Structure formats: C-alpha cells, structure tokens
mmCIF file of C-alpha atoms and ligand atoms in Angstrom:
data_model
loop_
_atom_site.group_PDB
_atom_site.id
_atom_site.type_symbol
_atom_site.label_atom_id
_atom_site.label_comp_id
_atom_site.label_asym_id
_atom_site.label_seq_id
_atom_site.Cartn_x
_atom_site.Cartn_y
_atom_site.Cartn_z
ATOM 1 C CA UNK A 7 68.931 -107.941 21.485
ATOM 2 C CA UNK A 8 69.675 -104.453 20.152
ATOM 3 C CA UNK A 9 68.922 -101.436 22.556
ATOM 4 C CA UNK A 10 68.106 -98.287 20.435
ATOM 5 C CA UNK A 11 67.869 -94.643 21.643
ATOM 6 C CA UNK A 12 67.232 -92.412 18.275
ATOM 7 C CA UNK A 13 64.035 -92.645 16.026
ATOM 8 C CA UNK A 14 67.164 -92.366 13.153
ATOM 9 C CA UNK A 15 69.054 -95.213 14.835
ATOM 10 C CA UNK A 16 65.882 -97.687 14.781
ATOM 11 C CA UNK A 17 64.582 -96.672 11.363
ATOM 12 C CA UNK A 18 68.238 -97.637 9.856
ATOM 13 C CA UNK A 19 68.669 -100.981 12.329
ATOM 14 C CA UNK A 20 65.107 -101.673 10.898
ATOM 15 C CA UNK A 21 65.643 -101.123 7.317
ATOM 16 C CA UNK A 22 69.677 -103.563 7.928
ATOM 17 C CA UNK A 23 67.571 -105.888 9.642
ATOM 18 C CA UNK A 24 64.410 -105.961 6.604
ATOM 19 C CA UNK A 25 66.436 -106.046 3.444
ATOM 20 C CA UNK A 26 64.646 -108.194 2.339
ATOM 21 C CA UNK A 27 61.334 -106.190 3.047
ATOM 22 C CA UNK A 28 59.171 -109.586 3.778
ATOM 23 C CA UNK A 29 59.891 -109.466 7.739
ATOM 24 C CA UNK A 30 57.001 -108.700 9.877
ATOM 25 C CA UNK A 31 57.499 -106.606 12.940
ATOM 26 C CA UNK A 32 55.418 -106.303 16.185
ATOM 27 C CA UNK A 33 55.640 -103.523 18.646
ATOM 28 C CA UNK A 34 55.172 -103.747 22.273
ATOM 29 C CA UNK A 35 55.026 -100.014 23.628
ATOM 30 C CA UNK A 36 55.697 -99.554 27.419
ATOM 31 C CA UNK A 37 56.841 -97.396 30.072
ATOM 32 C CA UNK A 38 58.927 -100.095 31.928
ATOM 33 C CA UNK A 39 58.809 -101.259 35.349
ATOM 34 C CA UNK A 40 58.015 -104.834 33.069
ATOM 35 C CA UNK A 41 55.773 -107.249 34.973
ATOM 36 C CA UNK A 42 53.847 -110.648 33.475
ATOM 37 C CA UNK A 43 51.080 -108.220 31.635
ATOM 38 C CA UNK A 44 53.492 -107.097 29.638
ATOM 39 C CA UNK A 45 55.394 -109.850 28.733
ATOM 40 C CA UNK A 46 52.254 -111.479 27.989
ATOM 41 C CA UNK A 47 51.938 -108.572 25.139
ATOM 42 C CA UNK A 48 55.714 -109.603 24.342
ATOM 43 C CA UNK A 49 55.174 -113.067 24.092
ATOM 44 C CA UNK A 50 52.171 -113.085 21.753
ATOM 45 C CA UNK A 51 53.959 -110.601 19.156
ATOM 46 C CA UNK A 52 57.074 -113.190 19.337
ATOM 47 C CA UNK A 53 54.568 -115.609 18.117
ATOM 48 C CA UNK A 54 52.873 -113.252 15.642
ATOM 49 C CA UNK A 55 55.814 -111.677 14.025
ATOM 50 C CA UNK A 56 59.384 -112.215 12.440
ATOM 51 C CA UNK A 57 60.620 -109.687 14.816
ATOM 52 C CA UNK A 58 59.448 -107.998 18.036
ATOM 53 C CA UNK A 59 59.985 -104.388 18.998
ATOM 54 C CA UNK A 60 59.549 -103.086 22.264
ATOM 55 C CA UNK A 61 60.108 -99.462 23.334
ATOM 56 C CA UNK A 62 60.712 -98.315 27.129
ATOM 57 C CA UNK A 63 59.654 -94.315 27.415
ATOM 58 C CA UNK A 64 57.876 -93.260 30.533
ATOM 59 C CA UNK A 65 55.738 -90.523 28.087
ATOM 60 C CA UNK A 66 55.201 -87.303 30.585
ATOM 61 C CA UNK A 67 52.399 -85.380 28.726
ATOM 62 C CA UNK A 68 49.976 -88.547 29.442
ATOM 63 C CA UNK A 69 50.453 -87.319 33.744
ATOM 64 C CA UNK A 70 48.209 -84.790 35.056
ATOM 65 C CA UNK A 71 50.269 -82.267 37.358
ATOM 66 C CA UNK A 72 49.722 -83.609 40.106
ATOM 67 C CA UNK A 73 50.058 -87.209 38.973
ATOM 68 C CA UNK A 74 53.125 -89.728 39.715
ATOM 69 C CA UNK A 75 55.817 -88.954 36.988
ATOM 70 C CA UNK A 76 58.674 -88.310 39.197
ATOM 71 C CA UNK A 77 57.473 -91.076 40.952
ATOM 72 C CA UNK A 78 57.058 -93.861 38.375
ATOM 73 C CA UNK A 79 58.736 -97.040 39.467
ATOM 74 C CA UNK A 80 61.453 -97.501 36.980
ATOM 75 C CA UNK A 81 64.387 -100.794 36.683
ATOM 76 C CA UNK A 82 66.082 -100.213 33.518
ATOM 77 C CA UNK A 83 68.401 -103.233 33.703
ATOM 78 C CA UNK A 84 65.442 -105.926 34.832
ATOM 79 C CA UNK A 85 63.683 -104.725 32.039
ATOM 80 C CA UNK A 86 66.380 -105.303 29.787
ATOM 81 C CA UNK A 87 66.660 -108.866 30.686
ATOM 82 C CA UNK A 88 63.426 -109.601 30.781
ATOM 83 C CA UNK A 89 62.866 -108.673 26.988
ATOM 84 C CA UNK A 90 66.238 -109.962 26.326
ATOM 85 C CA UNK A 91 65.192 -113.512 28.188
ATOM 86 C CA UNK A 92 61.369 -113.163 26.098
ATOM 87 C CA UNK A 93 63.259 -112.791 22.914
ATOM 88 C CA UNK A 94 62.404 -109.339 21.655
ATOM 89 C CA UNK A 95 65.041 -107.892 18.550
ATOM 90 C CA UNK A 96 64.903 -104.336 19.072
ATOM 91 C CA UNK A 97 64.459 -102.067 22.204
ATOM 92 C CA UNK A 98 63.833 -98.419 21.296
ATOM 93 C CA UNK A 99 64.680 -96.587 24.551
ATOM 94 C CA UNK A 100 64.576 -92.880 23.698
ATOM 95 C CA UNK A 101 65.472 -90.027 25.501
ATOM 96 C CA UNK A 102 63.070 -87.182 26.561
ATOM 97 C CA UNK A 103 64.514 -84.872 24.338
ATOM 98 C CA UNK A 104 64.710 -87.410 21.432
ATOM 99 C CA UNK A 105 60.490 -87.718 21.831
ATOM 100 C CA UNK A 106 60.113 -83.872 23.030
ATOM 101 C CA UNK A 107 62.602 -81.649 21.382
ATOM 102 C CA UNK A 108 63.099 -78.471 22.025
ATOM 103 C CA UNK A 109 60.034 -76.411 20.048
ATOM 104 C CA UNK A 110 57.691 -79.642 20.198
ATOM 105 C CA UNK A 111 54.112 -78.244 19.354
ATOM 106 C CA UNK A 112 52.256 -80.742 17.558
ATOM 107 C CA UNK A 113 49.715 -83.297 19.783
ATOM 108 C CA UNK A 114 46.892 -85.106 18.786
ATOM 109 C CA UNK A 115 43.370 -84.145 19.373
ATOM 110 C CA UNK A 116 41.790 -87.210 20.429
ATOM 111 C CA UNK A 117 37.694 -87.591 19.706
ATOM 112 C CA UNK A 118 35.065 -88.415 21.685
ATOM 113 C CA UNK A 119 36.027 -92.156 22.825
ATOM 114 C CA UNK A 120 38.510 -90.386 25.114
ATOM 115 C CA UNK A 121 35.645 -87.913 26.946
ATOM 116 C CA UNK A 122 34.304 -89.791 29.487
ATOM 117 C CA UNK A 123 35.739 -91.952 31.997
ATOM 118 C CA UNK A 124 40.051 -91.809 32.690
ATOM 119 C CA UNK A 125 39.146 -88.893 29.584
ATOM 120 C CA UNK A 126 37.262 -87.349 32.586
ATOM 121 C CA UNK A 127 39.063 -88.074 35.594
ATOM 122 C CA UNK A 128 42.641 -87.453 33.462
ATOM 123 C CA UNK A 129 42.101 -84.806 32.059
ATOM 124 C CA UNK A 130 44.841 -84.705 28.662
ATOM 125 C CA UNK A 131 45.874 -87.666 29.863
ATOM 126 C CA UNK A 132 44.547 -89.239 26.394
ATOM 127 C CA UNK A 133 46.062 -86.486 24.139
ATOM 128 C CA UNK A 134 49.505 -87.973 25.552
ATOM 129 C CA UNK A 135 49.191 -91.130 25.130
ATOM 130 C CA UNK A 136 47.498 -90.722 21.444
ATOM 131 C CA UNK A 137 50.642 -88.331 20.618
ATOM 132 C CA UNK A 138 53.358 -90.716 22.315
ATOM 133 C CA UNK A 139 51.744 -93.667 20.786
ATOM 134 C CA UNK A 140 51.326 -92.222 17.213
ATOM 135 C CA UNK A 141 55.162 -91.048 17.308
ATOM 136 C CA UNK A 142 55.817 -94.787 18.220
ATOM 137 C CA UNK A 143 54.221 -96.186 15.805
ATOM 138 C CA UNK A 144 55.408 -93.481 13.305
ATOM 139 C CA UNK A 145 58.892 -94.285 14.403
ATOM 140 C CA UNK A 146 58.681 -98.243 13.740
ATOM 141 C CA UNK A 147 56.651 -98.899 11.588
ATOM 142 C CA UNK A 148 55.069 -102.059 12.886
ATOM 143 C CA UNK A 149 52.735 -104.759 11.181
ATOM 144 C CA UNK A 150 51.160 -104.920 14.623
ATOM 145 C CA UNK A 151 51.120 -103.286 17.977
ATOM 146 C CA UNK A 152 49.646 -104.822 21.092
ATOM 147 C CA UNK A 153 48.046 -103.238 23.974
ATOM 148 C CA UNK A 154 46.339 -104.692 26.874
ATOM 149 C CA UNK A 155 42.564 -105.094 27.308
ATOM 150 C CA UNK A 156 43.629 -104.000 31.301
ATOM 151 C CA UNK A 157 43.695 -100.028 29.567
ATOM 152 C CA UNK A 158 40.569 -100.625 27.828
ATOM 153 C CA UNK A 159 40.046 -97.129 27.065
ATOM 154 C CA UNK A 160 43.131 -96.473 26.073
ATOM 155 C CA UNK A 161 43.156 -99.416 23.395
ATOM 156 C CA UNK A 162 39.926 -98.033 22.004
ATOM 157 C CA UNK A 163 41.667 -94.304 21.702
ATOM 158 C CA UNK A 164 44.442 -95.990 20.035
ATOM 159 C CA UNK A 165 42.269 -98.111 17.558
ATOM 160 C CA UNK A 166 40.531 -95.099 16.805
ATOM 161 C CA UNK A 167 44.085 -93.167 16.420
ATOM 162 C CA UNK A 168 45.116 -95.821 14.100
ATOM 163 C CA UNK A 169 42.676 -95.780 11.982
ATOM 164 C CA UNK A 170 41.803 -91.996 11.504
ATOM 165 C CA UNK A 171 45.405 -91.115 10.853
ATOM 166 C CA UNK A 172 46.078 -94.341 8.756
ATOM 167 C CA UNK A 173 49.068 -95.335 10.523
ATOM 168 C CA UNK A 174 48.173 -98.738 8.278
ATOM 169 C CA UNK A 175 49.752 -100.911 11.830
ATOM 170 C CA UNK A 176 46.813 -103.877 12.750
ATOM 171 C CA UNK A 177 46.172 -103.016 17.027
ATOM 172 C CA UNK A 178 46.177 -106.486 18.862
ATOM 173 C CA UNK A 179 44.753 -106.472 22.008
ATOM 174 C CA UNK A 180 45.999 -108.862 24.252
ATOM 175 C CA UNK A 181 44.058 -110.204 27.870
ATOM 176 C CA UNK A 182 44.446 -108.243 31.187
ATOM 177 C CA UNK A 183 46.503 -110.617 33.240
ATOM 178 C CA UNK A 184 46.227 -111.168 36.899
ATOM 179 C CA UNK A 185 48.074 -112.065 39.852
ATOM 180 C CA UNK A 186 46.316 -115.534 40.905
ATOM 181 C CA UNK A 187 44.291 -113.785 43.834
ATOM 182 C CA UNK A 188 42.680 -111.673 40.791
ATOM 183 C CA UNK A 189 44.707 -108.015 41.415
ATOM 184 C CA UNK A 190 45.193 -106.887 37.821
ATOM 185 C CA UNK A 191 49.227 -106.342 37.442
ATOM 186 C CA UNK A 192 50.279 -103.095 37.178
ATOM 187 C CA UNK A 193 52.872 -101.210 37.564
ATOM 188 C CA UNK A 194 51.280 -99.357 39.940
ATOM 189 C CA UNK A 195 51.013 -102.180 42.085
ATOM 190 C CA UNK A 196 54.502 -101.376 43.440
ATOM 191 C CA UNK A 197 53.370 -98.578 45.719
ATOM 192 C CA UNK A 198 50.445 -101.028 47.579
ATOM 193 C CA UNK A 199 51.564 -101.820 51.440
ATOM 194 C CA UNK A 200 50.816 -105.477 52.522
ATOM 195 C CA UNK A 201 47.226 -103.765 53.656
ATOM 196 C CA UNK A 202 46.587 -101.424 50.337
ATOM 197 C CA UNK A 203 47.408 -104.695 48.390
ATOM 198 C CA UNK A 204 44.705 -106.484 50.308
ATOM 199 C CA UNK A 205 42.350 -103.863 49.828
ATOM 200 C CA UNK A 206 42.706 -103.880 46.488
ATOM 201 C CA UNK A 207 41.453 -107.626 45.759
ATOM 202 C CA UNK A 208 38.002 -105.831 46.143
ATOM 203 C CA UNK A 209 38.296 -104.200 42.599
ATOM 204 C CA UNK A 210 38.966 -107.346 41.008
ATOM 205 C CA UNK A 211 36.233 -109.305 43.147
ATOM 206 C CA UNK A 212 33.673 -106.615 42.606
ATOM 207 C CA UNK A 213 33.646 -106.894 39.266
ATOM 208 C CA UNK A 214 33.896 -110.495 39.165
ATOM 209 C CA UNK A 215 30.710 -110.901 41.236
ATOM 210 C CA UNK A 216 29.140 -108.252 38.920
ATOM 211 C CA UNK A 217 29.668 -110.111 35.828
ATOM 212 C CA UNK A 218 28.529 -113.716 37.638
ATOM 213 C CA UNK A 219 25.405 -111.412 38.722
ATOM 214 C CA UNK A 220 24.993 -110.562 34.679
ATOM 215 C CA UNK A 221 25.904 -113.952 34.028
ATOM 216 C CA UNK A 222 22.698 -115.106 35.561
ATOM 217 C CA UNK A 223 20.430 -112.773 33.786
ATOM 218 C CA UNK A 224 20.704 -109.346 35.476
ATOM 219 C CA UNK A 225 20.233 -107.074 32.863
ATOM 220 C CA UNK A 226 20.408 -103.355 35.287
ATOM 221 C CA UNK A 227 23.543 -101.740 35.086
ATOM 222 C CA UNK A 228 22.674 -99.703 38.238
ATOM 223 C CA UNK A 229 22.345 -103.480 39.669
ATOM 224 C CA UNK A 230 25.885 -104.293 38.121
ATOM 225 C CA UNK A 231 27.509 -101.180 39.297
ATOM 226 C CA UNK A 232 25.957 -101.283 43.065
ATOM 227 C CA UNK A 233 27.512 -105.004 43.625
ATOM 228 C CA UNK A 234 30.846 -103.945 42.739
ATOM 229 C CA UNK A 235 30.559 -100.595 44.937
ATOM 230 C CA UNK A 236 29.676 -102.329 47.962
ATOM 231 C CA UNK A 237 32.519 -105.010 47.258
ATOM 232 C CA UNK A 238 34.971 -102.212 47.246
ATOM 233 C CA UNK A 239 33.482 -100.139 50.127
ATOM 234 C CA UNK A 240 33.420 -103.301 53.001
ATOM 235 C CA UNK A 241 36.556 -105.064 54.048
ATOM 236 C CA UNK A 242 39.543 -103.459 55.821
ATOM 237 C CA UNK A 243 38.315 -99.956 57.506
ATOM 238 C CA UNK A 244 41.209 -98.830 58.338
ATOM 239 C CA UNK A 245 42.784 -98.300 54.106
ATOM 240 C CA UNK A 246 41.034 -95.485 52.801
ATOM 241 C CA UNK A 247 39.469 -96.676 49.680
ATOM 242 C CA UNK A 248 38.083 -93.655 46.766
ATOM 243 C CA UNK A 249 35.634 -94.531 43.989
ATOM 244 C CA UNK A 250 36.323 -91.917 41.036
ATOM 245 C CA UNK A 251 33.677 -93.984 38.912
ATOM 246 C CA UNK A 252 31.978 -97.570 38.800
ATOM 247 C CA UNK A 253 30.918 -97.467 34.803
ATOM 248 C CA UNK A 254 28.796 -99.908 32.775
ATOM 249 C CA UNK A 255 29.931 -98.915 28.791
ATOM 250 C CA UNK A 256 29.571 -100.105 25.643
ATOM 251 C CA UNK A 257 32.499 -101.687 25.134
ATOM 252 C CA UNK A 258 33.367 -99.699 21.931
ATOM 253 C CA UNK A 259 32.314 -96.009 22.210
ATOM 254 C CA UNK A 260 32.350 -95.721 26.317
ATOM 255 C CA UNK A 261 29.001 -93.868 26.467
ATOM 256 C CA UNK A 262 26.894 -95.882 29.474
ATOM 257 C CA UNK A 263 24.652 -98.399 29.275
ATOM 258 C CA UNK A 264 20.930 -98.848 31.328
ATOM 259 C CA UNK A 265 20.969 -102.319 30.537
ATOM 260 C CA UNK A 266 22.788 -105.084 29.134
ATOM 261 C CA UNK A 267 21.473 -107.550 26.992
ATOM 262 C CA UNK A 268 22.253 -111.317 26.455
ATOM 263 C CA UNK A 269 24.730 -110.085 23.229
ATOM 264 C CA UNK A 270 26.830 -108.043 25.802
ATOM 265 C CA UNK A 271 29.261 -105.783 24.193
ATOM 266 C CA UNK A 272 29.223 -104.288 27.470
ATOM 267 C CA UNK A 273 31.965 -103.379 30.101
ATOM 268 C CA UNK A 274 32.098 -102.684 33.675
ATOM 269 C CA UNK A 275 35.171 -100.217 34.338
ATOM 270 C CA UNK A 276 36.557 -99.236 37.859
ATOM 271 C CA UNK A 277 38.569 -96.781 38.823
ATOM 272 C CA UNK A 278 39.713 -96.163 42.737
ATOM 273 C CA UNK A 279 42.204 -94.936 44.905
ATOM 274 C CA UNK A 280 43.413 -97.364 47.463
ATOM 275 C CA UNK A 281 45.576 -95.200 50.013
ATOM 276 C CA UNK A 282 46.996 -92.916 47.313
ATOM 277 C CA UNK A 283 47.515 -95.559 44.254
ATOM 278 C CA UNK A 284 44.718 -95.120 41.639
ATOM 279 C CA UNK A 285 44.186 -97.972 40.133
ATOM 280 C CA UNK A 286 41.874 -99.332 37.061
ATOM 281 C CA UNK A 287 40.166 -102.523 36.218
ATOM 282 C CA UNK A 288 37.971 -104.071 34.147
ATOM 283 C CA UNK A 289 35.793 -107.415 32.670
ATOM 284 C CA UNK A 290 33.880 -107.439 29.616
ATOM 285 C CA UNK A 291 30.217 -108.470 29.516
ATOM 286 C CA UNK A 292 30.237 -111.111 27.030
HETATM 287 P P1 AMP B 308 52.320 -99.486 30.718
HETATM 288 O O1 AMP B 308 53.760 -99.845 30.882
HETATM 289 O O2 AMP B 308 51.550 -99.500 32.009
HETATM 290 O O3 AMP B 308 52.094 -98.273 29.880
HETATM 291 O O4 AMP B 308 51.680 -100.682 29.894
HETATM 292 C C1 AMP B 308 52.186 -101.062 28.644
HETATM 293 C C2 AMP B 308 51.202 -101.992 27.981
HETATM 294 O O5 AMP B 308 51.000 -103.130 28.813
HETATM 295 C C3 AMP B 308 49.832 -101.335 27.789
HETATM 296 O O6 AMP B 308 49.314 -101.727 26.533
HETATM 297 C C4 AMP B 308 49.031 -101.912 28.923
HETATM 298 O O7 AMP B 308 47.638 -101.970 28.660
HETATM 299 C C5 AMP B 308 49.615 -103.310 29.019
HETATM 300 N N1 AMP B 308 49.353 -103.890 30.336
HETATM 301 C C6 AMP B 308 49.593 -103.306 31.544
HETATM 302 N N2 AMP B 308 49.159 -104.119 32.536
HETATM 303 C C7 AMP B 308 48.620 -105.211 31.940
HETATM 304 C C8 AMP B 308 48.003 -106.401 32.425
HETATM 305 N N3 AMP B 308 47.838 -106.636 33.721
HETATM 306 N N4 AMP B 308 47.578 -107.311 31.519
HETATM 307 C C9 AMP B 308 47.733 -107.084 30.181
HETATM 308 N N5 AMP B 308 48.315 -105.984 29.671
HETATM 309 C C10 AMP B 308 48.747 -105.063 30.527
#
C-alpha cells in the first residue's frame, strides 16, 4: 500500500500505476478514525475496481464553530493497517495546507438538496463537504466513489455535485452498517459513556419500530415521526437526550412528506444529541 500526501504525488503514482489506461479505480473518501462502516465502503470498491483509493483528511470547513474539529477522534497508524489489511493501493493523506493553501477562495454553492435538515441544523456544513469532496474527486479521478447510505443527505448533495459539475465518477452508495444491538457506527460513537451508548440504541430502535409501523400500512408521517420521538424520549432519565429534528423525506430531494405510500421512496431521518454527541440515523421506507 502506497501512502500519498500531494494531489501532484497521487496524480503521477496514478498515471505509473494506469499505463496502461484500462485500470479502474474506486475511491473511498474519509476522515479516519476507520470503523466496520467504512471498511464496508472499502471492501465493496475492492470488489468493484482494479484498484482502491482511499483518502484520510479530517476536511475543517464542513464544522460549524462551535462543532468538534479539534476534537475529532483521530488513529493514524490503525487506520493505516486497517486499509493496508482490506487491501486498498493508494492512501491520499494530505495536509491542510495541501487541500487549503494559502489564498484558497473558491467553494461550492450547493442547491437546494442541502437546505433543509443537517443543511439546517449545520449550517455550511454542506458547502464543505461538496468543496472537499469535489477536490477529491478532482484529485483522483475515480471510476467510482462510495459513500454510505448512514449520511444520506450528504450522498444526495454529492450525487447532485457529481452530476452538475460533471465530475464523470459513478457515486455508489453502500448500506449504513450497525453494531449488532442496531447503534449505527460512527465515528462519533467514541465520545458515548457506557450510559450515552445505551441511550443511544433508542435512535436506532425508534426508527426501526417506525418503519415496522409503515410496514403494516401506516401511511401518516406525523404517526411515523411520533413513534420514533417517544422511543428516544423514555428510557434512561438521567442522559440528557436533544431532538434537533425527527423528518419523514422523500428520499431524493429531502422536502417532507404527509404520507407515505405503498411505493415508499420515503425516509425517516434523526438527528439528536445524546449528552453532547450529535448523532444521525436513518432507514428508508421501501
Ligand atoms: P466519515 O469518516 O464519517 O466522513 O465517513 C466516511 C464515509 O463512511 C462516508 O461516506 C460515510 O457515510 C461512511 N460511513 C460512516 N459511517 C457509516 C456506517 N455506519 N455505515 C456505512 N457507511 C458509513
């Protein structure tokens, strides 16, 4: 495995490594702190593709202020074996100033997919990732990049992003994957005590009882949304759970839906704090 720091560097290793041009190459952007989710993403582009790309690049201008950059749980060297050990080619690990050099100026203005929901609650948040993800893929080049159905938003934004600006990569979107007890993985998780973690299984069984509830014919998203709510709000008084918003979408554009029909296309998206770790989930109504 070949680690990578300069956008020069990988274009080059890329081109040494393609003579031929007829290799295919998949892309699996992350910020680190690698758990099963994203190897998951890793594993199907191994499958997909000659050779895998990952990049490592916790991207600042996606964090609000007062969010958790300094914070982010980072591990470097466990990363680094765990792509080595999932047999990805290429690791792309730039520098800050290699993504924001001195003078950078130039960000993408996202549209209306990224208005509502994390758009709301984040505010910019999307602009960052559209503009890290866009250099990324600018960068390398890939056949395909994967992203996980967990940031559902996000992978819309990044369709969208694709397409507009004809990056010409195909987006794969690859299952949310979850610890067996349901939590979504995240890197996020890191920060949940024994307690928060325990709290947190209500996000995941919220929504699951919501779609069972859909599953056998409610059609009321207010009906949905209120099952999932009072999942979250009972259990362990003591861990201060926050709702910022209990959403039934389209799955495509994000605007919200009354009702949802047999043909779904629908998607029930959470997003709370438990103690101070926000944290996002979501199942698809099909
Ligand atoms: P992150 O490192 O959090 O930016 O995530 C990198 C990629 O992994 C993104 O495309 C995420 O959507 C994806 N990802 C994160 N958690 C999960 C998960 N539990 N299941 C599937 N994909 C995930």
């Amino acid at each position: 495995m070949k680690i990578i720091e300069t956008a020069t560097a990988f274009r080059q290793e890329w081109a040494n490594v393609n003579e031929s041009a007829k290799l295919s190459l998949g892309l699996v952007p992350t910020m680190g702190f690698l758990h099963e989710g994203h190897t998951s993403l890793v594993k199907k582009s191994v499958s997909q593709n000659d050779v895998t790309a990952a990049t490592i690049f916790i991207n600042p201008t996606q964090f609000g202020e007062n969010e958790d950059y300094e914070d982010y749980p980072r591990d470097m060297r466990s990363d680094l074996e765990i792509l080595d050990h999932e047999g990805v080619d290429l690791v792309f690990v730039p520098s800050l100033d290699e993504m924001y050099p001195e003078g950078f100026e130039t960000f993408i203005d996202v549209g209306s997919v990224a208005s509502r929901l994390e758009g709301e609650y984040r505010p910019g948040h999307f602009r960052g990732v559209a503009t890290v993800v866009c250099k990324l893929l600018s960068i390398c080049r890939p056949d395909r990049a994967y992203f996980g159905q967990k940031d559902a938003q996000q992978c819309a934004v990044i369709t969208a992003l694709n397409k507009d600006l004809s990056l010409g990569s195909e987006i794969i979107v690859g299952d949310t994957v979850r610890s067996a007890d349901g939590l979504a993985l995240s890197s996020r998780n890191a920060y949940l005590s024994n307690r928060e973690r325990g709290k947190a299984l209500s996000i995941s069984r919220g929504l699951f009882a919501a779609r069972e509830l859909w599953q056998s014919g409610e059609k009321a998203a207010e009906k949905l949304k209120s099952v999932v709510v009072d999942e979250i709000l009972t259990g362990d008084p003591d861990i201060s759970v926050q709702i910022d918003y209990v959403s039934v979408s389209d799955r495509s554009s994000f605007i919200e839906v009354g009702l949802v029909e047999d043909s779904g296309n629908a998607i029930i998206l959470v997003a709370a704090e438990v103690g101070t770790t926000r944290l996002i989930d979501n199942v698809l109504l099909v």
